mmCIF file of C-alpha atoms in Angstrom:
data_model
loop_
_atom_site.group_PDB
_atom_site.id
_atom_site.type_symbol
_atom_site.label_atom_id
_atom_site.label_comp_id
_atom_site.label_asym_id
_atom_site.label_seq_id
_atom_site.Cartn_x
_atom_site.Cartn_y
_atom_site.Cartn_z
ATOM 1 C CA UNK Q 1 100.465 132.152 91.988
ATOM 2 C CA UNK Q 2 98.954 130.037 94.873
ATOM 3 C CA UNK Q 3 100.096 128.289 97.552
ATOM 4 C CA UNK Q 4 99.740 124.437 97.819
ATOM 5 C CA UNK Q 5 101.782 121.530 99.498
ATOM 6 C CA UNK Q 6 103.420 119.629 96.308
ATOM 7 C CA UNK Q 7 104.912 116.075 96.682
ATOM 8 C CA UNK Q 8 107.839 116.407 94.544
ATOM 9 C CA UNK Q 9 107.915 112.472 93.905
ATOM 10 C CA UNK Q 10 107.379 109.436 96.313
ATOM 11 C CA UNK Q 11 108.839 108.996 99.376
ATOM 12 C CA UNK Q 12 109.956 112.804 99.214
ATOM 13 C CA UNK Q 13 108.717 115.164 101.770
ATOM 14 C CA UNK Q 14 105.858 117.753 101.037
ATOM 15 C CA UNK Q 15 106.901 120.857 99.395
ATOM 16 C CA UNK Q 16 105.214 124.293 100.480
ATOM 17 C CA UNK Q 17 105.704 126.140 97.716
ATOM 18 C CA UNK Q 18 103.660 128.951 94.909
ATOM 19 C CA UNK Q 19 102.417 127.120 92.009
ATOM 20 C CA UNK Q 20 101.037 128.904 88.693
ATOM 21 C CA UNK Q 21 97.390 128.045 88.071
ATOM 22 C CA UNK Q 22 96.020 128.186 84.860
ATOM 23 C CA UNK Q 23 92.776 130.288 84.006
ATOM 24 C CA UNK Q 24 89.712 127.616 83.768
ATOM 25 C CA UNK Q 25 89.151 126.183 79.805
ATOM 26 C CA UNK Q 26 85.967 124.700 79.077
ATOM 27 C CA UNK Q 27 84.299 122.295 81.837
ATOM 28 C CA UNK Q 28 86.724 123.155 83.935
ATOM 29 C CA UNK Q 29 85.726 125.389 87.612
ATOM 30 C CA UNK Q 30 88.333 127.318 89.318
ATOM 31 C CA UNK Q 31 87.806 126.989 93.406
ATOM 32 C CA UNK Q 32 89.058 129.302 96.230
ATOM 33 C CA UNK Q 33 89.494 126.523 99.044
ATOM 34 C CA UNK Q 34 87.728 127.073 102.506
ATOM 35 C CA UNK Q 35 89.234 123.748 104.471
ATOM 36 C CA UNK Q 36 90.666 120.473 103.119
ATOM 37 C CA UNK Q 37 90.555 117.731 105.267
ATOM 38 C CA UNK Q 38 94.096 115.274 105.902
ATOM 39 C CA UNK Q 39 92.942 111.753 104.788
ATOM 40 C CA UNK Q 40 95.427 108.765 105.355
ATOM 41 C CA UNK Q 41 95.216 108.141 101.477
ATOM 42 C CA UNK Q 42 96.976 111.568 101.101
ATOM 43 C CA UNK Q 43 99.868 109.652 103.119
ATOM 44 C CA UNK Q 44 99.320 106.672 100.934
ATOM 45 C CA UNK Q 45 100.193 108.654 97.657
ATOM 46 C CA UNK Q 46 103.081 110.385 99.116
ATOM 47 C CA UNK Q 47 104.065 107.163 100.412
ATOM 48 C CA UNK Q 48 103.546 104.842 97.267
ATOM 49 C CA UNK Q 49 100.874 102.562 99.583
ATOM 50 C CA UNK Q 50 99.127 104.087 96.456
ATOM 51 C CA UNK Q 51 100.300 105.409 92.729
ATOM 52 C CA UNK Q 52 99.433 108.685 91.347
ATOM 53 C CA UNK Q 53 101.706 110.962 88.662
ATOM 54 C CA UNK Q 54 104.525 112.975 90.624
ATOM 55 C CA UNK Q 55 104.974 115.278 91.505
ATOM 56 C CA UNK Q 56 101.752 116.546 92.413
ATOM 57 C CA UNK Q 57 99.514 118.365 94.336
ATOM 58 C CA UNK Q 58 98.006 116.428 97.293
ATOM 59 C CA UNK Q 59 94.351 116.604 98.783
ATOM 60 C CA UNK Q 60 90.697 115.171 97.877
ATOM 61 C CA UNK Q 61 88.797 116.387 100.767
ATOM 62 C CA UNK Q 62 87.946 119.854 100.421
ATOM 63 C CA UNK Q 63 85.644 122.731 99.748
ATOM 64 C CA UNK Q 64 85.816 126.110 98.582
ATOM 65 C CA UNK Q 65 84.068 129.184 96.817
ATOM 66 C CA UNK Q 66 83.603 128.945 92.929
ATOM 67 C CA UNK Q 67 86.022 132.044 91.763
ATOM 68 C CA UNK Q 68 85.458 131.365 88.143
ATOM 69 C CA UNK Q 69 83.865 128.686 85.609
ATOM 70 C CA UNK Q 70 85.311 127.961 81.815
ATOM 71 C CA UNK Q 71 82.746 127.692 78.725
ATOM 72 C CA UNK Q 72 80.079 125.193 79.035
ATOM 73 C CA UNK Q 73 79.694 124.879 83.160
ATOM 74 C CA UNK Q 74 76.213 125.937 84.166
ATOM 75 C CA UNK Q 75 75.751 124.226 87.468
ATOM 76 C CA UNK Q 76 77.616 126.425 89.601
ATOM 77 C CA UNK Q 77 78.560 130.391 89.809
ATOM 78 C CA UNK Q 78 81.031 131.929 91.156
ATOM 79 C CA UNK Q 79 80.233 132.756 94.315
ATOM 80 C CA UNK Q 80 78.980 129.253 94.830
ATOM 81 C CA UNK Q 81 79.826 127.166 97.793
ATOM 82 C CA UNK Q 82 81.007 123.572 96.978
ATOM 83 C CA UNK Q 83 82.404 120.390 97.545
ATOM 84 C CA UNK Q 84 84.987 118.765 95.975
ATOM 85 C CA UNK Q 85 84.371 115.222 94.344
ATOM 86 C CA UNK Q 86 87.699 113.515 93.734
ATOM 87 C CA UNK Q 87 86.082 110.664 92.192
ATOM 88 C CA UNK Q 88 83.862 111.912 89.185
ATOM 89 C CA UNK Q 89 81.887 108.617 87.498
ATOM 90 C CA UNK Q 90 82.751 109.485 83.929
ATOM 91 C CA UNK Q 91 78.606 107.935 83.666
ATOM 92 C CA UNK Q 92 79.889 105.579 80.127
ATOM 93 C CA UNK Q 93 82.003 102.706 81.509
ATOM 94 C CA UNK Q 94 80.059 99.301 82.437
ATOM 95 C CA UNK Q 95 80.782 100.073 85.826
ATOM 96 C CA UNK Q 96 78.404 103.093 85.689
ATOM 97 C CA UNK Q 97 76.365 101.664 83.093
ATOM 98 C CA UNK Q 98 75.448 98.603 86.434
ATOM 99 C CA UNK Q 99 75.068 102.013 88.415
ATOM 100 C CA UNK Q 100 78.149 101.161 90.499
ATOM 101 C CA UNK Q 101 79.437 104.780 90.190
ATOM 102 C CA UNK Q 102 82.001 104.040 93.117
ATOM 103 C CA UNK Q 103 83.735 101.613 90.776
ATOM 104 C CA UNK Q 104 84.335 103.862 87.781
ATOM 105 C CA UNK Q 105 87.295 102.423 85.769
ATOM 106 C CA UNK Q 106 87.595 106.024 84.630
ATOM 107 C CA UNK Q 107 87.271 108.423 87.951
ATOM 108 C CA UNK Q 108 90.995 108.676 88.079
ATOM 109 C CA UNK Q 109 91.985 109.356 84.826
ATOM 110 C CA UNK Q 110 92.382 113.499 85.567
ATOM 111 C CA UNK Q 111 95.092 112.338 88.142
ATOM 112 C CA UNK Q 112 97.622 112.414 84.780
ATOM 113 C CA UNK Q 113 96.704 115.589 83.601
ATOM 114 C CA UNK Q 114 99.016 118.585 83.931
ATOM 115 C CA UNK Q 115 97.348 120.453 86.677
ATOM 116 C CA UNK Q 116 99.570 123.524 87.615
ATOM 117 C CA UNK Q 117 103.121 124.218 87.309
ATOM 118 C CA UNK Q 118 106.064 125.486 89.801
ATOM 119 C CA UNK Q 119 107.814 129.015 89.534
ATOM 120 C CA UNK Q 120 110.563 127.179 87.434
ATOM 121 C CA UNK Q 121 108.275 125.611 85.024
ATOM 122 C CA UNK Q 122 107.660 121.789 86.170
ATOM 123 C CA UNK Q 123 104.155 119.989 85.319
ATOM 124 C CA UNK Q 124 101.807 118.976 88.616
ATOM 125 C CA UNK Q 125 99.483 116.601 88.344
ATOM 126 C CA UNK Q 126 96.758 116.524 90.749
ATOM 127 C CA UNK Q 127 97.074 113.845 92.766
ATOM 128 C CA UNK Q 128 93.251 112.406 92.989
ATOM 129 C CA UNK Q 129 92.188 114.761 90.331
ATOM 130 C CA UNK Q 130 91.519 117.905 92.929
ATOM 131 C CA UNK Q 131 94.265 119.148 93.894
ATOM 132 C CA UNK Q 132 92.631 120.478 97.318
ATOM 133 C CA UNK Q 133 95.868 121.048 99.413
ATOM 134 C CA UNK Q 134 96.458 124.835 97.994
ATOM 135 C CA UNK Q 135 94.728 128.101 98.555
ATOM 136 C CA UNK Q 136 92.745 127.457 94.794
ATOM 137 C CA UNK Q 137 92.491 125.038 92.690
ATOM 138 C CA UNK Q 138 91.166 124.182 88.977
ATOM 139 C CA UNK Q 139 88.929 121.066 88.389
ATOM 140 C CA UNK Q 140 86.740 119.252 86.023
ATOM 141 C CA UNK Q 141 83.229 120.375 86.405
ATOM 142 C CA UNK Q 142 82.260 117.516 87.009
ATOM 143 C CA UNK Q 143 84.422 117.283 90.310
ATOM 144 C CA UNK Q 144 82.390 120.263 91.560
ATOM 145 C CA UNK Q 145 78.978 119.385 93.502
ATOM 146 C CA UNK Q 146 77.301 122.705 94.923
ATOM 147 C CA UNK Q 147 76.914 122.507 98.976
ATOM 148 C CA UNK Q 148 73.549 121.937 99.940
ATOM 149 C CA UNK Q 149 72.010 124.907 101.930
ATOM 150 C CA UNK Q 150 72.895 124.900 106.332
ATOM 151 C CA UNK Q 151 76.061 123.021 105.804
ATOM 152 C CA UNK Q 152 79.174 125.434 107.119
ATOM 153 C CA UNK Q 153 81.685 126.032 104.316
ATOM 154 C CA UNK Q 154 84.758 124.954 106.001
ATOM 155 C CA UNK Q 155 83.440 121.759 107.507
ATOM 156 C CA UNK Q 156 81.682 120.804 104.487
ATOM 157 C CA UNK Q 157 85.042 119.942 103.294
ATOM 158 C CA UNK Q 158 84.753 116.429 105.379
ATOM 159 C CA UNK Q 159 81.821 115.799 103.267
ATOM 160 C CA UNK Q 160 84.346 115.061 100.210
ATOM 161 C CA UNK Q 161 85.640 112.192 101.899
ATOM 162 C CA UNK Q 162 85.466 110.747 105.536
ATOM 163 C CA UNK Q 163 82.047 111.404 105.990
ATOM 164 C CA UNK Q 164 81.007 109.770 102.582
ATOM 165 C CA UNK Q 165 83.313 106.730 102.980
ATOM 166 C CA UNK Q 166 81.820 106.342 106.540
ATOM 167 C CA UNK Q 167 78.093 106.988 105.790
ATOM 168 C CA UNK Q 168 78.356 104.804 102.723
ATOM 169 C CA UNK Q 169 80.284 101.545 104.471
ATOM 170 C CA UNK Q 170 77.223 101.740 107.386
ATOM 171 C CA UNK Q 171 74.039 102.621 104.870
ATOM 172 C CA UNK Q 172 75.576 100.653 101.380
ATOM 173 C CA UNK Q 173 78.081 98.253 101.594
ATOM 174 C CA UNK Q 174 76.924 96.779 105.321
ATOM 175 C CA UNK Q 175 73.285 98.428 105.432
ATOM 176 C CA UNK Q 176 73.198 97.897 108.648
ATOM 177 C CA UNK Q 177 69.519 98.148 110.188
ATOM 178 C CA UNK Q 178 67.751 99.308 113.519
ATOM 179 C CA UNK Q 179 68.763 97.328 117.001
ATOM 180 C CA UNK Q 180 71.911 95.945 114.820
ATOM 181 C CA UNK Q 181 75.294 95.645 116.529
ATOM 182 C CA UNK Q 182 77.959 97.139 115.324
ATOM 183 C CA UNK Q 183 81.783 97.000 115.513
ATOM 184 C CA UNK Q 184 84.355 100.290 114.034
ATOM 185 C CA UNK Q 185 88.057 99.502 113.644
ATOM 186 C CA UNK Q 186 89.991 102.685 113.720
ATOM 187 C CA UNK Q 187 88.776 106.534 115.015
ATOM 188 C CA UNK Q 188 90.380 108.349 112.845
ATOM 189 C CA UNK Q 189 88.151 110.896 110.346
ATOM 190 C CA UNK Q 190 86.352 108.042 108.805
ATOM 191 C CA UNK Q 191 86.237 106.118 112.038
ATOM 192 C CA UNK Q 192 84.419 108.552 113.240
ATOM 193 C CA UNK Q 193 81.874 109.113 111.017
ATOM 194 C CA UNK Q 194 81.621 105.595 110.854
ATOM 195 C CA UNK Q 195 80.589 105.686 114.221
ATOM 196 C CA UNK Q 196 78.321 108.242 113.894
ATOM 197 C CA UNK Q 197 76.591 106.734 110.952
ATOM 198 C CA UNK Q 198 75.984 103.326 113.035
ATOM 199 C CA UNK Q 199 73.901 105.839 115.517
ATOM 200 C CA UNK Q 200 72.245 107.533 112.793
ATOM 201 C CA UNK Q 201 71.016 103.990 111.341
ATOM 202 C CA UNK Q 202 69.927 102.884 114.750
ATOM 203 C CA UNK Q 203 72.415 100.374 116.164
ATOM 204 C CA UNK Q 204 71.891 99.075 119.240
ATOM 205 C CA UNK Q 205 75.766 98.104 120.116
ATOM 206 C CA UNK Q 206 78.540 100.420 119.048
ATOM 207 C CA UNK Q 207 81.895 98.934 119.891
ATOM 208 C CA UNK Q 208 84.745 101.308 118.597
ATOM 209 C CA UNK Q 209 88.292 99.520 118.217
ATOM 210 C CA UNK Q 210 91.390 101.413 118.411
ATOM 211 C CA UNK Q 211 95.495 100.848 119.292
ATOM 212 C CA UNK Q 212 94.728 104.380 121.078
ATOM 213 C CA UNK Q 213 92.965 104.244 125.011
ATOM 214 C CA UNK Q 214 93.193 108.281 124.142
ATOM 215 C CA UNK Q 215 90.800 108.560 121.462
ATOM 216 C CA UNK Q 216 87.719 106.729 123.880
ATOM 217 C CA UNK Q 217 86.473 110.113 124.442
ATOM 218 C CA UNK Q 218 86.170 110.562 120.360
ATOM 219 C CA UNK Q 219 85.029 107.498 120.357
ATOM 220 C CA UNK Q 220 81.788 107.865 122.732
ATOM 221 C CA UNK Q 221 81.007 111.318 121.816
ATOM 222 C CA UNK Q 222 80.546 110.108 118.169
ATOM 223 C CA UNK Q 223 78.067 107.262 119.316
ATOM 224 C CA UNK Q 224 80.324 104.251 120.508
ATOM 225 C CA UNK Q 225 78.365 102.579 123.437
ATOM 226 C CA UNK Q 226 81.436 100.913 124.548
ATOM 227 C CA UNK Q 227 84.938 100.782 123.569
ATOM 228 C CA UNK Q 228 88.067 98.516 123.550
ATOM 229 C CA UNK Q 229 91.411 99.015 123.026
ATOM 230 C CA UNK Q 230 93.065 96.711 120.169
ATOM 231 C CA UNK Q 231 95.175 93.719 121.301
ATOM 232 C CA UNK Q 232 95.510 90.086 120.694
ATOM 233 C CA UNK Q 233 91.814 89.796 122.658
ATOM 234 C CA UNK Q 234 89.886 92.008 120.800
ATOM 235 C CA UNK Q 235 87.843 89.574 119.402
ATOM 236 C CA UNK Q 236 86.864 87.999 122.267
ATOM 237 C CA UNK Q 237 86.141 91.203 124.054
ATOM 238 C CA UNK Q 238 83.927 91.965 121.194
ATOM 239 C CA UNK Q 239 82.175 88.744 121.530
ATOM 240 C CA UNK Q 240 81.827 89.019 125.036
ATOM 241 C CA UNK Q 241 79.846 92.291 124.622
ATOM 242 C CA UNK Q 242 77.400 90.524 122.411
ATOM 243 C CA UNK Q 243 76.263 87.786 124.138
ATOM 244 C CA UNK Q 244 79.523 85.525 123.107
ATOM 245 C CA UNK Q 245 77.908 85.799 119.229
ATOM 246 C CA UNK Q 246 79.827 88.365 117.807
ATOM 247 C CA UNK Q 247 78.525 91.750 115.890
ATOM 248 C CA UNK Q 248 75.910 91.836 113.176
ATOM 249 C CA UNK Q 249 78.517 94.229 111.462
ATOM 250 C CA UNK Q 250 82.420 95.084 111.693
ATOM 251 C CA UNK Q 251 83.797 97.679 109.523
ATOM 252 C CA UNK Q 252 87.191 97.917 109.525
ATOM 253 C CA UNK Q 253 88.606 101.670 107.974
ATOM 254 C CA UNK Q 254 92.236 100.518 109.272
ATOM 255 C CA UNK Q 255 93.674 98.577 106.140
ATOM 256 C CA UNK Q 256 95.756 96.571 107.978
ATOM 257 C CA UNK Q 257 95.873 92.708 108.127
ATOM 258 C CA UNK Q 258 95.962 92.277 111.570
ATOM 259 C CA UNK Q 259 93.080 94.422 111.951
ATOM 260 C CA UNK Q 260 90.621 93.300 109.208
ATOM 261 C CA UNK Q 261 91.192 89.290 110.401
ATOM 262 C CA UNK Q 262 90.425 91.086 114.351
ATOM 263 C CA UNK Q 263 87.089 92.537 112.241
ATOM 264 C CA UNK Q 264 86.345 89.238 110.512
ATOM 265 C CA UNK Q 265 86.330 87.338 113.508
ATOM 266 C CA UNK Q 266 84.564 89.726 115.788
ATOM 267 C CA UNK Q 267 81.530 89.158 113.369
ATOM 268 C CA UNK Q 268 78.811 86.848 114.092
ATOM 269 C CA UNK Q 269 78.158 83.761 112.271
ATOM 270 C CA UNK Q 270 75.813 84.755 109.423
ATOM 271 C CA UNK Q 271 77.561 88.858 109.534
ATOM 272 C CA UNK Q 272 78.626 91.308 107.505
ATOM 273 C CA UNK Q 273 82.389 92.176 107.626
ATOM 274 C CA UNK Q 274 82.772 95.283 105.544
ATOM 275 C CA UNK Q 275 86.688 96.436 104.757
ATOM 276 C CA UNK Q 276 86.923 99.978 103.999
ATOM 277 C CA UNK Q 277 90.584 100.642 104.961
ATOM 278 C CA UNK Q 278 93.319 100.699 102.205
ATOM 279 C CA UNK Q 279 96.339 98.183 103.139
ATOM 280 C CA UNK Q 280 99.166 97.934 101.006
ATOM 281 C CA UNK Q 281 99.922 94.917 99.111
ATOM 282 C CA UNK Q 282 102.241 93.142 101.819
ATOM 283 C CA UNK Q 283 99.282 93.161 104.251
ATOM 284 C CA UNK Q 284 98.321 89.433 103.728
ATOM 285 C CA UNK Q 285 94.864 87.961 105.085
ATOM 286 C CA UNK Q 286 94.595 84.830 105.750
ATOM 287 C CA UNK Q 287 91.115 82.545 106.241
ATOM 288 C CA UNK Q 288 90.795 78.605 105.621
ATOM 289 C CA UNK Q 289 88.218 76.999 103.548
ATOM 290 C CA UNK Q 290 86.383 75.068 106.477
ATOM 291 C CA UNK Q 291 85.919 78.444 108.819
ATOM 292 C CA UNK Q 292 84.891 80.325 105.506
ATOM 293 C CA UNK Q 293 81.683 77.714 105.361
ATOM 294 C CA UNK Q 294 81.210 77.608 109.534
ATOM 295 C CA UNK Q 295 81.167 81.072 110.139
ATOM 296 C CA UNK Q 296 78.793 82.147 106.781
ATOM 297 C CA UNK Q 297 80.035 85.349 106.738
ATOM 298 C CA UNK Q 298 79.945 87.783 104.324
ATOM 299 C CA UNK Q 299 83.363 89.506 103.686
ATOM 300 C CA UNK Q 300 82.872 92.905 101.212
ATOM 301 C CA UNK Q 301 85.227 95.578 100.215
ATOM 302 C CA UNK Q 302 83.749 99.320 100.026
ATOM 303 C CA UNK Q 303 84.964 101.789 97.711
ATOM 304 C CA UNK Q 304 84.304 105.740 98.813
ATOM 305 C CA UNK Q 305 81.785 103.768 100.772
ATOM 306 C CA UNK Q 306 79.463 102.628 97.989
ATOM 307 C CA UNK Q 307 78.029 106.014 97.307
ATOM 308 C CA UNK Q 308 77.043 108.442 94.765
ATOM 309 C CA UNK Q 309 78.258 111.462 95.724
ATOM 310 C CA UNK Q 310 75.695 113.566 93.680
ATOM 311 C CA UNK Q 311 72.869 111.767 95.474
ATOM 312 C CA UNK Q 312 74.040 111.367 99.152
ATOM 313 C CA UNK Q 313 75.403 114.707 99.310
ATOM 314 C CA UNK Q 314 72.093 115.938 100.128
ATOM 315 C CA UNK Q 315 70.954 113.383 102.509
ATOM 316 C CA UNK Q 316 73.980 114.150 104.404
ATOM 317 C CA UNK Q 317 73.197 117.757 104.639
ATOM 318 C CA UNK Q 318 69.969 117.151 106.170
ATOM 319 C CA UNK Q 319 71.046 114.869 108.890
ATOM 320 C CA UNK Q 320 73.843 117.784 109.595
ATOM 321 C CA UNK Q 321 70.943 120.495 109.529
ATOM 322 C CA UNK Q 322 68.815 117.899 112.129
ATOM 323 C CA UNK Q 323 71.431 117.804 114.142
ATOM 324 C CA UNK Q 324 71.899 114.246 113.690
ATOM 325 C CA UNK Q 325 75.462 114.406 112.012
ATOM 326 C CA UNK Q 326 78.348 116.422 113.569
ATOM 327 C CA UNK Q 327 81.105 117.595 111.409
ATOM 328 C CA UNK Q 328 82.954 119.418 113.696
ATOM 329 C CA UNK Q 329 82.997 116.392 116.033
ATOM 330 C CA UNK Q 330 85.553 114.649 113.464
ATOM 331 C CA UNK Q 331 87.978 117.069 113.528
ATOM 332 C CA UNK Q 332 90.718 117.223 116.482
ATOM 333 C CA UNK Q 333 93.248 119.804 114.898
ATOM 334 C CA UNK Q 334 92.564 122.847 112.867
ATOM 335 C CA UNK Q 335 96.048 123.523 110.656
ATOM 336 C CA UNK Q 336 97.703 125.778 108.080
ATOM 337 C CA UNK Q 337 99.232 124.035 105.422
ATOM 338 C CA UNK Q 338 102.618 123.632 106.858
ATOM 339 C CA UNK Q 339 101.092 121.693 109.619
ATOM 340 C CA UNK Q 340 100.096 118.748 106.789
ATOM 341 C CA UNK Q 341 103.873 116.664 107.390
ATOM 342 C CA UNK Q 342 102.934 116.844 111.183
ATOM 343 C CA UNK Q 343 99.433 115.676 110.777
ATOM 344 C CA UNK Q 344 101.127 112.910 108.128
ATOM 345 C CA UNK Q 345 102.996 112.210 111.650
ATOM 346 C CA UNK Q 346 99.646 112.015 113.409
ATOM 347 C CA UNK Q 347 98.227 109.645 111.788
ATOM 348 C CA UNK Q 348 101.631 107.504 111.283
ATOM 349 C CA UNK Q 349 101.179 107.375 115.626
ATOM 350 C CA UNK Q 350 97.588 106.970 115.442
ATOM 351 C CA UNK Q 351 96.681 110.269 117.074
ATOM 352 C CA UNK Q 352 93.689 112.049 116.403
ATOM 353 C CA UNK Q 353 90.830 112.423 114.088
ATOM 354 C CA UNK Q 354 90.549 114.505 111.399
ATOM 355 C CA UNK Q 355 93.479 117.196 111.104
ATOM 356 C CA UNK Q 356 91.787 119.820 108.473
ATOM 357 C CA UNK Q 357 93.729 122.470 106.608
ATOM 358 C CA UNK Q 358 91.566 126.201 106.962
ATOM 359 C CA UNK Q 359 92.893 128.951 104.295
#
């Protein structure tokens, strides 16, 4: 029996409660979690912004300690370090077959196996196939990627996630270049790596957007050059920043209409306007035809930021072993699990960055 935070169904408040785990079958890994990280699509699935089987066990973001490995696994040991990869590219679907891993109609489909079951016998799913928000956890092997070498345990957990959404939007999806301005909607976990990602590419203008004047400090020490506090003018103040053009680059990690048509327009004519927020189906966009031609923008969704885990894994690793990528810098709270409905709270009031769970 281990501890995890269960969502009993949507809606419902998070359970704290012993699950039964069962021993690891063939290509499956059994993990003894160091940190998970508290992602606002943990509060979508408990919330129904986004569907999974309930109940279930909540967290993607995690790492841990390989305790045991089923038949077949020969990548990792136990004893390994790792990182948990809650979307696995099953490497067969035309999606993969283009080399769009990101997209991989099948990445989900562990979320509707039986994962673990309560003291009185009911099936858990895990919600995006990990299950990271409990003391251990049993995965695919192929949700398993061993942690590169100088990267601490418990903040490799961000890796799973924030940091690979964040990285990806700035290096994929917008690829932005040297002496490029930039524009980051939202400091929260992926905000913030966002942010520092624009540094590490070599923007010249970092303007970090936020409903919060309390997170400025975040914002700057991450690699904002100037910030502004979200309101009807945001646009303009952007613009006004950049010589009245606008940014090469907005990335919006909000998902919220009001926010991504504030990131659209902040663009120059001729930018990139890269949405990596999740909104919920009510949160309407609007554009018209003629401003769609003017403005020649390019407006791109980003999925887990574009990436391949297996690959950028280790290119993140060595920008955190240069110095050049601060994981600790994302997170504002250090928790237990019973702290997870508060930090759901958190990030309901837009407060903080990343809350992350330590076992």
């Amino acid at each position: 029996m281990v501890r995890a935070a269960v969502l009993p169904a949507v809606g419902a408040p998070l359970e704290i409660t012993d699950i039964q785990l069962p021993d690891p079958g063939p290509g499956q890994v059994r993990v003894r979690l160091a940190a998970a990280g508290v992602c606002h699509s943990d509060l979508s699935l408990s919330n129904g912004t986004m569907r999974v089987p309930v109940p279930a066990v909540l967290g993607h973001e995690g790492a841990g300690t390989v305790v045991a490995v089923g038949e077949g696994v020969t990548h990792v040991s136990p004893g390994d370090g790792v990182v948990l990869n809650w979307a696995p590219a099953c490497g067969s679907c035309p999606a993969c077959a283009r080399g769009e891993v990101w997209l991989c109609a099948n990445a989900l489909n562990g979320a509707a196996d039986v994962h673990a079951r309560t003291a009185d016998g009911t099936e858990l799913h895990p919600g995006l196939n990990v299950a990271a928000f409990a003391e251990e956890t049993v995965v695919a092997a192929s949700c398993v990627l061993p942690l590169p070498a100088g990267v601490p345990l418990t903040d490799a957990a961000l890796l799973g996630c924030a940091v690979l959404t964040g990285y990806g939007a700035v290096h994929h999806s917008a690829q932005v270049r040297p002496g490029e301005s930039v524009a980051v909607f939202g400091v929260g976990g992926v905000g913030l790596a966002t942010l520092q990602s624009a540094r590490i590419a070599g923007a010249s203008t970092i303007v970090a957007v936020d409903v919060s004047p309390e997170k400025e400090e975040l914002a700057r020490a991450a690699g904002a050059t100037h910030y502004v506090v979200a309101s009807e003018d945001t646009a303009r103040e952007i613009r006004a920043l950049t010589g009245k053009e606008g940014v090469d680059v907005a990335v919006e990690c909000v998902g919220r209409a009001v926010s991504i048509r504030a990131a659209w327009d902040s663009t120059r004519r001729g930018g990139r306007t890269t949405v990596v927020g999740i909104g919920g189906k009510d949160q309407q966009v609007t554009f018209n035809a003629l401003e769609i031609f003017h403005w020649g923008r390019t407006l791109s969704g980003c999925v887990y930021g574009n990436c391949d885990p297996a690959a950028d894994l280790p290119v993140l690793a060595e920008h955190v072993r240069a110095g050049r990528l601060d994981l600790s810098a994302l997170v504002t709270e250090r928790i237990a699990l019973d702290g997870i409905p508060a930090a759901f709270e958190n990030m309901l009031a837009g407060k903080g960055g990343r809350a992350l769970v330590v076992f």
